[in-house]
Amino acid sequence: MKQGQVCRWLLLGVLGVAVAGCSKGGAGGDVFTETGQDPPLGDGADGGSSGDGGEASPSEGETVAERVSDAIPPVAAGTLRVGTQTVTAEMTAPLLGMALPELKDRLFVVDQVGMLWRVNLADGSKEPYLDVSSLLVPVGIEALEGYDERGFLGLAFHPQFATNGLLYTYTSEPVSGNADFTFPKLGSNCTGAPSGLTPDHQNVLREWTVSNPLDLASRPQATSRVVMRMDWGNYNHNGGMLAFGPDGLLYVSTGDGGGEDDQTCQVNGDKKPTIGHSPLGNSQDTRLIYGKMLRIDPTQRTSANGQYGVPADNPFVKDARYLPEIYALGLRNFWRFSFDTPTGALIGGDVGQITIEEVDVIRAGGNYGWRVKEGTAAFDTQAFELDASGETDGIPIQLVPGYPEGLTDPIAQYGHEHEKDEQGSATIGGFVYRGTAIPALSGKYIFGDYSSSEESSPPKGRLFTLSDLTDDELRGSVPGQLHEVQSLTDKPIDLHVLGFAQDANGELYVLGNESGIPKGQTGQLRRLVAP
C-alpha cells in the first residue's frame, strides 16, 4: 500500500473473510489490534493483485479521501432527462410512498413527523390515514438546527392486505420496556459521555389492523402490536425501510447504530460521544441487529420474543455465530430500497460517510463491506484525517474493487465531490422504472441524492440513473459490474430529496422538502414526467 501506510491483512474468523487494516505511518497500530482482534497474519500484497487501482499520490494540499474520491468516475451528464410535476404539497418531511394494487389512484405517503397521508393521485387531495406522532420521540434536534434522522421512517402493507388488513410501521420511540435487541454497553469512558449508557431511543416495528381494508372510510385500529423493539444508542443511522419481497416475507433495513466510523467514542453530529458500537463495528458483528438487512415473517410466532417468525431458509439460520434474522450484513444506513417486480431484485442505496455513496443489489448472505470498505475503497477507522472543524474521521484510503474476497461491492458509486465539484451527500434509493409514461426510462434504475450540498439554500437535490443495468444482472443470472451514475436533470432540483415512490401503475415520484429537516410545511410529492 502507498503513502507510507503500514498495512497488514487480518483474518477475522467470525467473518470468514480477509480484511485490510492500515494505519498512517505506523501510528496507532493496526486497525483491529487495539480492539482485541486476531493478530496480523503478514503483510498483504501491494499492487494489482490487491486491487490497488494504481492511484497517484495526493497532490499538494489534497487529502487521501479526496484522492480516492477523484479516482471514482464523476457523475455523468447522460442523455436521458426527466421533469417533475407537483401532485400534492404542504407536508413536513415526506420520505416514502407506498401503493396498493387495489387502489390504483391512491398513494400512501409517510411524513417523518408521524402522519401517514392517503393521497388522491388524480386531484392531489390528501387526507390523514394514520397518525403515529404520539408514539414518537420529539423530532427535530436543537443542536442540529432541527435536523433529525428519527421519526416515522417505514411502512409496508402485507401482500394480503386486501383480505387481512395488516400493515407495518417503523417508528423511533422513547425507551419503553426491555428491547428485543440492544447494543454493546460500550462508551461510558468516552470524553463527555453520560454517566450511563441509556439508549437515545428505541426503533419499533409495529403491526396495525384495518377492519375494512379497501373501504376508503376505514382506518387502522387505535391499538397496534409490537413485533420488534430495538435499542438505539445514538440518534442517527436508523435504517427503517420496510418492504415485503416476492416471497411474501418482510425485509427490514437497520443502520449501524449511529455516529462515525461505526465505532465508539467518536463525536457524533449532535456533539455527543457515540456509544454502543462493537469492537468489530456493529455492521460486521454477526450477533448484533445493526447494519443489517433482516428477513422475517410477521404472521408467525417462532422468534425468541414470540412475535414473529424466522424463515427456515434464512441464510444464517443454522449458524450459531449469526442472529437468525439476518439476511445480509455490512450495511451502513441502507435508507431506502425496493423490490423490482419482474426480476425480484432487492436494490437500494447505502448512505456513505464522508466520501462515497453506493447502490447495492442485496443477495441472501451477502456482506456489503461496511466498515471494512466504503464503496469499493478500503476504509481505515484509525486514519483520523483532521477536518476543518478539528474533528477526526476514519477515511477511505485506496480503491480495492473486488478485494478482499467475501465482500460484495456495489453496482454503482459516486463521490461527494469530484475535483472539488459537489456531487451529493447522501444517496436515496429508488425504483426500477416499469411505467409507461416515460418510455425512455423503461428498465432503468431511478434514484437520487439528498442534496449536492448538505447546507445549500436553495436545496440541490439530485435525480440519477445507472448506465447499462440489465434485467439479467438484476436477476443474478449474469455477473454484476460497476455502472456509471448519470444525472437525469441539467441542474439539481429545488428540493432536498428524502425518498421515492412507485404507484400501482409503475409510475415514479420523488418526495422531499425545501428545508431538509422535519419542520415546516414545504414537503411535496412530485411525479416524474417527460421533460
PDB file of C-alpha atoms in Angstrom, residues 14 54 89 119 136 193 199 241 259 324 359 371 374 383 388 404 419 450 452 524 528:
ATOM      1  CA  VAL A  14     -16.148 -14.582  12.784  1.00  0.00           C
ATOM      2  CA  GLY A  54      -2.737   2.483  -9.326  1.00  0.00           C
ATOM      3  CA  ALA A  89     -47.776  19.770  -1.066  1.00  0.00           C
ATOM      4  CA  VAL A 119     -53.103  10.981  -1.487  1.00  0.00           C
ATOM      5  CA  LEU A 136     -42.537   9.245  18.560  1.00  0.00           C
ATOM      6  CA  ALA A 193     -20.031  10.545  27.906  1.00  0.00           C
ATOM      7  CA  PRO A 199     -30.464   4.317  24.696  1.00  0.00           C
ATOM      8  CA  MET A 241     -37.200   0.845   5.305  1.00  0.00           C
ATOM      9  CA  GLY A 259     -22.133   8.125  14.784  1.00  0.00           C
ATOM     10  CA  PRO A 324     -31.053 -15.950  12.551  1.00  0.00           C
ATOM     11  CA  VAL A 359     -26.014   1.441  -4.798  1.00  0.00           C
ATOM     12  CA  ARG A 371     -16.887  -0.661   7.846  1.00  0.00           C
ATOM     13  CA  GLU A 374     -16.792   2.368   1.875  1.00  0.00           C
ATOM     14  CA  ALA A 383      -6.637   7.160   9.747  1.00  0.00           C
ATOM     15  CA  ALA A 388     -11.846  21.766   9.119  1.00  0.00           C
ATOM     16  CA  PRO A 404     -10.888  -8.782  -0.152  1.00  0.00           C
ATOM     17  CA  GLU A 419     -12.184  17.524  -8.398  1.00  0.00           C
ATOM     18  CA  TYR A 450     -30.447  14.283  -0.628  1.00  0.00           C
ATOM     19  CA  SER A 452     -25.255  18.084  -3.556  1.00  0.00           C
ATOM     20  CA  GLN A 524     -44.012  17.820  -1.595  1.00  0.00           C
ATOM     21  CA  LEU A 528     -41.584  12.196 -12.658  1.00  0.00           C
TER      22      LEU A 528
END
